[in-house]
Structure formats: structure tokens, C-alpha cells
Amino acid sequence: QKRYFDVKADVETGITTADGQPVNANERIAVVTKWLEEENPLPAGVDWQWTGDQEEQAESQAFLMKAFAGALGLMFVILLAQFNSFYNTALVLIAVVLSTTGVLIGMLVMDQTFSIIMTGTGIVALAGIVVNNNIVLIDTYQEFSQYMPRIEAITRTAEARIRPVLLTTITTMAGLAPMMFGLSLDFFGGGYSVDSPTALWWKQLATAVVFGLGIATVLTLVLTPSLLALRVWIETGAFRSVRRLQALSMGAGSRAARDLALAGAARKLGSPEILWDEEPQAPVPAGTGEDKPVEPSPLRAAE
């Protein structure tokens, strides 16, 4: 049998960091853990573990990590079924993962600690919003690319989606801004309060969504079209390299060499229009008495 001793403690008031910020429980736990493991280890046969709030926080962290990974896995399956493209699916998931940098920036700007429960819930909620914006953008691109060049389709997609994406982002951020600043409005009795207990409970979640959504909007409108264009440029460059290799290996009379020569001649044309000329018509003998309309001769492309 082992004897157990339950030691309860709290952070002493007035303890601050080097920059004058108050020390929270997690920081003190890290210091005590280092002291117990490295500087003053306990004798053999004596074990210790953190319980209470620390244990519950660790369990919540493990649950949210599994929930976020499960959400990403489910998103991957659904997006792959919708887009039928690993590349487009990866673009959406990359935007979701990178949007968490906005959450960390928000924690620094608002001088807030990272809450496993509320901030983690905000990250999971943010993933759903980011996915919606990128799905609309890529779906519009796939529709446009069916009847126009892909680079032009990317440009027109960004042009068509910038207003809806910005309006959705601005309205969401404006709606969560009072909650992020801890502002509570009393519509029935009149007046307002700042940092009330209810407002403090939702403050970290709102901060995560607002800053994360701001960064995610930039990623949606700038990074996603850029990565779509990068794929087109890589595929086009690889195709051109293969064609040049075929032309060099098969000689000047091969079809690949003729195609390259024709493409080079087409790039030298000053007009983007296709010019046509008519083949000369055979003269009609005089005095035949036939007033039949002359059928147009077939056209051929001017070389």
C-alpha cells in the first residue's frame, strides 16, 4: 500500500514576471515541475502528479486535440468527395490550419492567456467558417475554368468572390467585437457594463474567432488563388518541357517541333484576332445566262 498526501496551493498575489505581468497558475506549475524534476528530485519510491484544475485542463486539451483532428479528417473526406481533387482539398485544409496563427496573434494583441476550453472551442468554430469561404471560392473557380483559361478563371473568381467574402467577414467580426472587448449591453434596463462575469466567460472565444477570421480572409483571397495559379504554372511548365524534349529527340519534322514552331509564330502576331482570307474563285464564263448565286468558297486560316 501507498500513502497519499493531497497538497493544495494557489498562486501568491503580487508575483509578477519580468515585464510586470501577473503570473498565472500555468506558469507557476511549469516552474514547480522543473524544480521537482531537475533541481530537487524526490527520493526513490516517492511519486507526484498534478490533479485538480491542472488534471481537468490536460483532459480538456486532449479532447479538443482529438476533436480538431477528427474535424479535419471529416472535412477531408467531404471535400475530396465534392472537389474530386486532392490538391483543392489540401488548399482548404491548409487555410484552416494557418488560420490558427490569427488566433495566437489575437491572444498577444489582446493580452489574453490561451484557454484550452474557450480558445480551443473558438478554433474549432473558426474552422467551419474558413471552410465555407474556401469552398465557395474553389467551387466558383471550377465552374469558371470549364469555359475559359484557368488563369483567367482564377482572376475572375477572386473578383467575383471578394465582395461576399469581405461582407461575411466584416459582419461576423463586427458582431463579435463587443464580446471580444468584454462589453455587455442592457437593452431592457439601459446602460452597459465592461468585463462582467458573463462577458469574461466568452471573451477568449470571441477573440479567437475575430482575429482568426481576419487572417483567414487574407488567406482565402490571396493565398488560395495564388496556390491555384501555382498549380497551373507548374503543370504548364512541365508540359512545355516535355514538348521541347520531344521536339529535340524526334527532329525538326516531327509534330511536336511543328507545334512549337506554330506556337512561336502565333506569339509574334500583333493582333489577337484570327485573320481569314478567301481562296480565289474560278471566273464565270460570259454569256452563260445563268444567274445562280455564287456560293462562298471555303475559308482557310491565314498563315
mmCIF file of C-alpha atoms in Angstrom:
data_model
loop_
_atom_site.group_PDB
_atom_site.id
_atom_site.type_symbol
_atom_site.label_atom_id
_atom_site.label_comp_id
_atom_site.label_asym_id
_atom_site.label_seq_id
_atom_site.Cartn_x
_atom_site.Cartn_y
_atom_site.Cartn_z
ATOM 1 C CA GLN A 1 0.000 0.000 0.000
ATOM 2 C CA LYS A 2 1.000 3.605 -0.665
ATOM 3 C CA ARG A 3 0.180 6.639 1.382
ATOM 4 C CA TYR A 4 -1.190 9.691 -0.408
ATOM 5 C CA PHE A 5 -0.839 13.336 0.585
ATOM 6 C CA ASP A 6 -3.086 15.929 -1.052
ATOM 7 C CA VAL A 7 -1.323 19.298 -1.243
ATOM 8 C CA LYS A 8 -3.406 22.305 -2.295
ATOM 9 C CA ALA A 9 -1.896 25.616 -3.332
ATOM 10 C CA ASP A 10 -2.623 28.807 -5.229
ATOM 11 C CA VAL A 11 -0.527 31.496 -6.847
ATOM 12 C CA GLU A 12 0.530 34.137 -4.371
ATOM 13 C CA THR A 13 -0.800 37.591 -5.056
ATOM 14 C CA GLY A 14 1.717 40.155 -6.192
ATOM 15 C CA ILE A 15 4.061 37.813 -8.048
ATOM 16 C CA THR A 16 4.823 39.261 -11.478
ATOM 17 C CA THR A 17 7.011 38.441 -14.437
ATOM 18 C CA ALA A 18 9.998 40.477 -15.637
ATOM 19 C CA ASP A 19 7.752 42.755 -17.707
ATOM 20 C CA GLY A 20 5.369 43.380 -14.809
ATOM 21 C CA GLN A 21 2.592 40.981 -15.842
ATOM 22 C CA PRO A 22 0.933 38.878 -13.118
ATOM 23 C CA VAL A 23 1.997 35.234 -13.049
ATOM 24 C CA ASN A 24 -0.780 32.735 -13.750
ATOM 25 C CA ALA A 25 -1.173 29.210 -12.430
ATOM 26 C CA ASN A 26 0.202 27.509 -15.555
ATOM 27 C CA GLU A 27 3.451 29.463 -15.370
ATOM 28 C CA ARG A 28 3.937 28.601 -11.703
ATOM 29 C CA ILE A 29 3.162 24.941 -12.403
ATOM 30 C CA ALA A 30 5.886 24.911 -15.069
ATOM 31 C CA VAL A 31 8.387 26.371 -12.578
ATOM 32 C CA VAL A 32 7.476 23.880 -9.843
ATOM 33 C CA THR A 33 7.581 20.972 -12.313
ATOM 34 C CA LYS A 34 11.092 21.926 -13.409
ATOM 35 C CA TRP A 35 12.136 22.252 -9.746
ATOM 36 C CA LEU A 36 10.781 18.783 -8.906
ATOM 37 C CA GLU A 37 12.244 17.067 -11.978
ATOM 38 C CA GLU A 38 15.663 18.732 -12.312
ATOM 39 C CA GLU A 39 16.707 20.819 -9.349
ATOM 40 C CA ASN A 40 15.299 18.921 -6.351
ATOM 41 C CA PRO A 41 14.023 15.450 -7.336
ATOM 42 C CA LEU A 42 12.132 13.471 -4.697
ATOM 43 C CA PRO A 43 13.643 10.321 -3.156
ATOM 44 C CA ALA A 44 13.157 6.939 -4.813
ATOM 45 C CA GLY A 45 9.720 5.463 -4.225
ATOM 46 C CA VAL A 46 8.065 8.893 -3.893
ATOM 47 C CA ASP A 47 5.926 9.901 -6.875
ATOM 48 C CA TRP A 48 3.904 13.038 -7.548
ATOM 49 C CA GLN A 49 1.287 14.185 -10.059
ATOM 50 C CA TRP A 50 -0.807 17.258 -10.726
ATOM 51 C CA THR A 51 -4.526 16.943 -10.050
ATOM 52 C CA GLY A 52 -7.459 19.326 -9.728
ATOM 53 C CA ASP A 53 -7.686 22.094 -12.313
ATOM 54 C CA GLN A 54 -4.435 21.039 -13.946
ATOM 55 C CA GLU A 55 -5.687 17.492 -14.485
ATOM 56 C CA GLU A 56 -9.012 18.692 -15.880
ATOM 57 C CA GLN A 57 -7.202 21.115 -18.185
ATOM 58 C CA ALA A 58 -4.994 18.332 -19.528
ATOM 59 C CA GLU A 59 -8.051 16.171 -20.189
ATOM 60 C CA SER A 60 -9.799 19.065 -21.964
ATOM 61 C CA GLN A 61 -6.694 19.691 -24.072
ATOM 62 C CA ALA A 62 -6.511 16.048 -25.132
ATOM 63 C CA PHE A 63 -10.217 16.042 -26.012
ATOM 64 C CA LEU A 64 -10.011 19.239 -28.098
ATOM 65 C CA MET A 65 -6.947 17.969 -29.957
ATOM 66 C CA LYS A 66 -8.808 14.790 -30.860
ATOM 67 C CA ALA A 67 -11.925 16.790 -31.809
ATOM 68 C CA PHE A 68 -9.909 19.123 -34.065
ATOM 69 C CA ALA A 69 -8.111 16.203 -35.730
ATOM 70 C CA GLY A 70 -11.426 14.389 -36.219
ATOM 71 C CA ALA A 71 -12.987 17.514 -37.703
ATOM 72 C CA LEU A 72 -10.096 17.885 -40.151
ATOM 73 C CA GLY A 73 -10.391 14.230 -41.148
ATOM 74 C CA LEU A 74 -14.125 14.513 -41.743
ATOM 75 C CA MET A 75 -13.610 17.726 -43.724
ATOM 76 C CA PHE A 76 -11.008 15.975 -45.870
ATOM 77 C CA VAL A 77 -13.394 13.149 -46.784
ATOM 78 C CA ILE A 78 -16.301 15.501 -47.589
ATOM 79 C CA LEU A 79 -14.176 17.958 -49.579
ATOM 80 C CA LEU A 80 -12.498 15.167 -51.530
ATOM 81 C CA ALA A 81 -15.922 13.820 -52.489
ATOM 82 C CA GLN A 82 -17.062 17.286 -53.565
ATOM 83 C CA PHE A 83 -13.974 18.567 -55.426
ATOM 84 C CA ASN A 84 -12.618 15.200 -56.625
ATOM 85 C CA SER A 85 -9.155 16.727 -56.253
ATOM 86 C CA PHE A 86 -6.528 16.141 -53.586
ATOM 87 C CA TYR A 87 -4.894 19.486 -54.400
ATOM 88 C CA ASN A 88 -8.044 21.589 -53.916
ATOM 89 C CA THR A 89 -8.882 19.684 -50.753
ATOM 90 C CA ALA A 90 -5.400 20.321 -49.382
ATOM 91 C CA LEU A 91 -5.787 24.054 -50.128
ATOM 92 C CA VAL A 92 -8.873 24.279 -47.929
ATOM 93 C CA LEU A 93 -7.271 22.370 -45.060
ATOM 94 C CA ILE A 94 -4.085 24.465 -45.289
ATOM 95 C CA ALA A 95 -6.177 27.619 -44.902
ATOM 96 C CA VAL A 96 -7.892 26.096 -41.850
ATOM 97 C CA VAL A 97 -4.590 25.210 -40.176
ATOM 98 C CA LEU A 98 -2.922 28.553 -40.997
ATOM 99 C CA SER A 99 -5.909 30.490 -39.642
ATOM 100 C CA THR A 100 -4.835 29.410 -36.141
ATOM 101 C CA THR A 101 -1.936 31.876 -36.447
ATOM 102 C CA GLY A 102 -4.540 34.627 -36.288
ATOM 103 C CA VAL A 103 -5.782 33.174 -33.007
ATOM 104 C CA LEU A 104 -2.289 33.365 -31.499
ATOM 105 C CA ILE A 105 -1.866 36.920 -32.769
ATOM 106 C CA GLY A 106 -5.186 37.818 -31.142
ATOM 107 C CA MET A 107 -4.028 36.403 -27.817
ATOM 108 C CA LEU A 108 -0.903 38.583 -27.970
ATOM 109 C CA VAL A 109 -2.699 41.749 -29.082
ATOM 110 C CA MET A 110 -5.482 41.456 -26.509
ATOM 111 C CA ASP A 111 -3.030 40.315 -23.797
ATOM 112 C CA GLN A 112 -5.021 37.184 -23.018
ATOM 113 C CA THR A 113 -3.949 33.756 -21.887
ATOM 114 C CA PHE A 114 -4.637 30.730 -24.046
ATOM 115 C CA SER A 115 -7.674 28.955 -22.623
ATOM 116 C CA ILE A 116 -7.839 25.297 -23.561
ATOM 117 C CA ILE A 117 -11.626 25.232 -23.355
ATOM 118 C CA MET A 118 -12.792 28.598 -24.739
ATOM 119 C CA THR A 119 -9.931 29.370 -27.143
ATOM 120 C CA GLY A 120 -9.891 25.762 -28.331
ATOM 121 C CA THR A 121 -13.643 25.877 -28.947
ATOM 122 C CA GLY A 122 -13.127 29.112 -30.890
ATOM 123 C CA ILE A 123 -10.529 27.404 -33.111
ATOM 124 C CA VAL A 124 -12.925 24.557 -33.886
ATOM 125 C CA ALA A 125 -15.721 27.042 -34.671
ATOM 126 C CA LEU A 126 -13.317 29.089 -36.816
ATOM 127 C CA ALA A 127 -12.511 26.037 -38.927
ATOM 128 C CA GLY A 128 -16.130 25.798 -40.078
ATOM 129 C CA ILE A 129 -16.223 29.444 -41.211
ATOM 130 C CA VAL A 130 -12.897 29.213 -43.063
ATOM 131 C CA VAL A 131 -14.025 26.055 -44.852
ATOM 132 C CA ASN A 132 -17.184 27.772 -46.128
ATOM 133 C CA ASN A 133 -15.291 30.700 -47.686
ATOM 134 C CA ASN A 134 -12.742 28.453 -49.409
ATOM 135 C CA ILE A 135 -15.399 26.034 -50.664
ATOM 136 C CA VAL A 136 -17.278 28.888 -52.345
ATOM 137 C CA LEU A 137 -14.057 30.239 -53.878
ATOM 138 C CA ILE A 138 -12.782 26.923 -55.271
ATOM 139 C CA ASP A 139 -16.237 25.833 -56.455
ATOM 140 C CA THR A 140 -16.593 29.092 -58.411
ATOM 141 C CA TYR A 141 -13.133 28.564 -59.915
ATOM 142 C CA GLN A 142 -14.005 25.046 -61.048
ATOM 143 C CA GLU A 143 -17.160 26.348 -62.724
ATOM 144 C CA PHE A 144 -15.360 29.214 -64.497
ATOM 145 C CA SER A 145 -12.467 27.009 -65.628
ATOM 146 C CA GLN A 146 -14.841 24.911 -67.749
ATOM 147 C CA TYR A 147 -15.276 27.621 -70.387
ATOM 148 C CA MET A 148 -12.234 29.929 -70.026
ATOM 149 C CA PRO A 149 -8.457 29.634 -69.462
ATOM 150 C CA ARG A 150 -7.587 28.640 -65.924
ATOM 151 C CA ILE A 151 -5.532 31.748 -65.092
ATOM 152 C CA GLU A 152 -8.395 33.962 -66.242
ATOM 153 C CA ALA A 153 -10.801 31.794 -64.244
ATOM 154 C CA ILE A 154 -8.722 32.381 -61.100
ATOM 155 C CA THR A 155 -8.745 36.150 -61.655
ATOM 156 C CA ARG A 156 -12.474 36.281 -62.301
ATOM 157 C CA THR A 157 -13.154 34.048 -59.285
ATOM 158 C CA ALA A 158 -11.254 36.359 -56.951
ATOM 159 C CA GLU A 159 -13.041 39.341 -58.478
ATOM 160 C CA ALA A 160 -16.479 37.749 -58.084
ATOM 161 C CA ARG A 161 -15.961 36.408 -54.545
ATOM 162 C CA ILE A 162 -14.151 39.306 -52.883
ATOM 163 C CA ARG A 163 -17.324 41.221 -52.013
ATOM 164 C CA PRO A 164 -19.309 38.305 -50.492
ATOM 165 C CA VAL A 165 -16.297 37.087 -48.518
ATOM 166 C CA LEU A 166 -15.497 40.548 -47.166
ATOM 167 C CA LEU A 167 -19.123 41.271 -46.264
ATOM 168 C CA THR A 168 -19.431 37.960 -44.415
ATOM 169 C CA THR A 169 -16.166 38.565 -42.562
ATOM 170 C CA ILE A 170 -16.925 42.165 -41.613
ATOM 171 C CA THR A 171 -20.412 41.386 -40.299
ATOM 172 C CA THR A 172 -19.120 38.432 -38.253
ATOM 173 C CA MET A 173 -16.221 40.404 -36.782
ATOM 174 C CA ALA A 174 -18.453 43.401 -36.027
ATOM 175 C CA GLY A 175 -20.986 41.169 -34.276
ATOM 176 C CA LEU A 176 -18.323 39.566 -32.067
ATOM 177 C CA ALA A 177 -16.344 42.762 -31.372
ATOM 178 C CA PRO A 178 -18.386 43.804 -28.253
ATOM 179 C CA MET A 179 -17.960 40.311 -26.814
ATOM 180 C CA MET A 180 -14.220 40.418 -27.554
ATOM 181 C CA PHE A 181 -13.837 43.696 -25.620
ATOM 182 C CA GLY A 182 -15.977 42.400 -22.747
ATOM 183 C CA LEU A 183 -18.821 44.857 -23.417
ATOM 184 C CA SER A 184 -22.306 43.888 -22.225
ATOM 185 C CA LEU A 185 -25.351 45.937 -23.207
ATOM 186 C CA ASP A 186 -28.547 46.028 -21.143
ATOM 187 C CA PHE A 187 -31.327 46.574 -23.685
ATOM 188 C CA PHE A 188 -34.161 46.390 -21.158
ATOM 189 C CA GLY A 189 -32.809 48.416 -18.253
ATOM 190 C CA GLY A 190 -30.454 50.593 -20.256
ATOM 191 C CA GLY A 191 -26.737 51.050 -19.771
ATOM 192 C CA TYR A 192 -23.755 48.809 -20.281
ATOM 193 C CA SER A 193 -21.026 47.062 -18.336
ATOM 194 C CA VAL A 194 -17.449 46.093 -19.144
ATOM 195 C CA ASP A 195 -15.796 42.802 -18.169
ATOM 196 C CA SER A 196 -18.801 41.395 -16.374
ATOM 197 C CA PRO A 197 -18.525 37.722 -15.298
ATOM 198 C CA THR A 198 -20.662 36.617 -18.248
ATOM 199 C CA ALA A 199 -18.635 38.680 -20.738
ATOM 200 C CA LEU A 200 -15.324 37.371 -19.412
ATOM 201 C CA TRP A 201 -16.502 33.814 -19.975
ATOM 202 C CA TRP A 202 -16.910 34.376 -23.751
ATOM 203 C CA LYS A 203 -14.097 36.887 -24.259
ATOM 204 C CA GLN A 204 -11.407 34.414 -25.302
ATOM 205 C CA LEU A 205 -13.694 32.545 -27.703
ATOM 206 C CA ALA A 206 -14.699 35.796 -29.436
ATOM 207 C CA THR A 207 -11.063 36.912 -29.679
ATOM 208 C CA ALA A 208 -10.079 33.621 -31.309
ATOM 209 C CA VAL A 209 -12.849 33.861 -33.925
ATOM 210 C CA VAL A 210 -12.346 37.578 -34.724
ATOM 211 C CA PHE A 211 -8.574 37.519 -35.237
ATOM 212 C CA GLY A 212 -8.565 34.076 -36.797
ATOM 213 C CA LEU A 213 -11.250 35.088 -39.276
ATOM 214 C CA GLY A 214 -9.324 38.231 -40.213
ATOM 215 C CA ILE A 215 -6.190 36.230 -41.059
ATOM 216 C CA ALA A 216 -8.261 33.537 -42.779
ATOM 217 C CA THR A 217 -9.880 36.131 -45.064
ATOM 218 C CA VAL A 218 -6.468 37.246 -46.308
ATOM 219 C CA LEU A 219 -5.536 33.611 -46.882
ATOM 220 C CA THR A 220 -8.784 32.969 -48.775
ATOM 221 C CA LEU A 221 -8.492 35.971 -51.097
ATOM 222 C CA VAL A 222 -4.706 35.972 -51.613
ATOM 223 C CA LEU A 223 -3.078 32.652 -50.763
ATOM 224 C CA THR A 224 -5.716 30.292 -52.190
ATOM 225 C CA PRO A 225 -5.834 31.953 -55.680
ATOM 226 C CA SER A 226 -2.031 32.125 -55.672
ATOM 227 C CA LEU A 227 -1.712 28.408 -54.973
ATOM 228 C CA LEU A 228 -4.291 27.650 -57.667
ATOM 229 C CA ALA A 229 -2.245 29.691 -60.144
ATOM 230 C CA LEU A 230 0.946 27.982 -58.974
ATOM 231 C CA ARG A 231 -0.524 24.620 -59.916
ATOM 232 C CA VAL A 232 -1.386 25.910 -63.414
ATOM 233 C CA TRP A 233 2.102 27.333 -63.908
ATOM 234 C CA ILE A 234 3.781 24.126 -62.746
ATOM 235 C CA GLU A 235 1.626 21.947 -64.998
ATOM 236 C CA THR A 236 2.089 24.280 -67.985
ATOM 237 C CA GLY A 237 5.850 24.477 -67.476
ATOM 238 C CA ALA A 238 6.149 20.706 -67.175
ATOM 239 C CA PHE A 239 4.053 20.201 -70.320
ATOM 240 C CA ARG A 240 6.184 22.664 -72.277
ATOM 241 C CA SER A 241 9.363 20.948 -71.099
ATOM 242 C CA VAL A 242 8.045 17.574 -72.283
ATOM 243 C CA ARG A 243 7.081 19.034 -75.667
ATOM 244 C CA ARG A 244 10.525 20.607 -76.131
ATOM 245 C CA LEU A 245 12.181 17.318 -75.217
ATOM 246 C CA GLN A 246 10.030 15.505 -77.784
ATOM 247 C CA ALA A 247 10.864 18.073 -80.459
ATOM 248 C CA LEU A 248 14.590 17.733 -79.803
ATOM 249 C CA SER A 249 14.532 13.949 -79.759
ATOM 250 C CA MET A 250 12.234 13.398 -82.787
ATOM 251 C CA GLY A 251 13.723 16.051 -85.096
ATOM 252 C CA ALA A 252 12.522 19.186 -86.868
ATOM 253 C CA GLY A 253 9.968 17.333 -88.988
ATOM 254 C CA SER A 254 8.046 15.872 -86.057
ATOM 255 C CA ARG A 255 4.627 17.027 -84.976
ATOM 256 C CA ALA A 256 5.958 18.323 -81.647
ATOM 257 C CA ALA A 257 8.515 20.511 -83.488
ATOM 258 C CA ARG A 258 5.826 21.870 -85.834
ATOM 259 C CA ASP A 259 3.569 22.651 -82.870
ATOM 260 C CA LEU A 260 6.360 24.565 -81.160
ATOM 261 C CA ALA A 261 7.109 26.498 -84.335
ATOM 262 C CA LEU A 262 3.414 27.323 -84.793
ATOM 263 C CA ALA A 263 3.101 28.464 -81.170
ATOM 264 C CA GLY A 264 6.142 30.708 -81.597
ATOM 265 C CA ALA A 265 4.704 32.237 -84.759
ATOM 266 C CA ALA A 266 1.368 32.810 -83.035
ATOM 267 C CA ARG A 267 3.056 34.719 -80.195
ATOM 268 C CA LYS A 268 4.611 37.080 -82.745
ATOM 269 C CA LEU A 269 1.242 38.128 -84.159
ATOM 270 C CA GLY A 270 0.313 41.697 -83.316
ATOM 271 C CA SER A 271 -3.438 41.073 -83.392
ATOM 272 C CA PRO A 272 -5.200 38.593 -81.117
ATOM 273 C CA GLU A 273 -7.905 38.054 -83.774
ATOM 274 C CA ILE A 274 -7.856 35.183 -86.252
ATOM 275 C CA LEU A 275 -7.400 36.512 -89.800
ATOM 276 C CA TRP A 276 -9.009 34.696 -92.701
ATOM 277 C CA ASP A 277 -8.614 35.050 -96.450
ATOM 278 C CA GLU A 278 -10.730 33.542 -99.194
ATOM 279 C CA GLU A 279 -9.424 31.215 -101.838
ATOM 280 C CA PRO A 280 -9.603 32.703 -105.343
ATOM 281 C CA GLN A 281 -12.873 31.920 -107.132
ATOM 282 C CA ALA A 282 -12.968 30.489 -110.656
ATOM 283 C CA PRO A 283 -14.172 33.083 -113.239
ATOM 284 C CA VAL A 284 -17.719 32.617 -114.530
ATOM 285 C CA PRO A 285 -17.817 32.314 -118.357
ATOM 286 C CA ALA A 286 -19.646 35.185 -120.028
ATOM 287 C CA GLY A 287 -22.887 34.564 -121.858
ATOM 288 C CA THR A 288 -23.916 31.501 -119.968
ATOM 289 C CA GLY A 289 -27.175 33.143 -118.984
ATOM 290 C CA GLU A 290 -27.101 31.631 -115.575
ATOM 291 C CA ASP A 291 -27.908 33.980 -112.708
ATOM 292 C CA LYS A 292 -27.246 31.483 -109.968
ATOM 293 C CA PRO A 293 -25.807 32.993 -106.783
ATOM 294 C CA VAL A 294 -22.171 32.293 -106.356
ATOM 295 C CA GLU A 295 -21.571 30.032 -103.343
ATOM 296 C CA PRO A 296 -18.916 31.285 -100.943
ATOM 297 C CA SER A 297 -15.644 29.490 -101.203
ATOM 298 C CA PRO A 298 -14.215 27.680 -98.165
ATOM 299 C CA LEU A 299 -12.092 29.775 -95.830
ATOM 300 C CA ARG A 300 -8.634 28.967 -94.647
ATOM 301 C CA ALA A 301 -6.620 30.468 -91.866
ATOM 302 C CA ALA A 302 -4.032 32.996 -92.950
ATOM 303 C CA GLU A 303 -0.573 31.762 -92.170
#
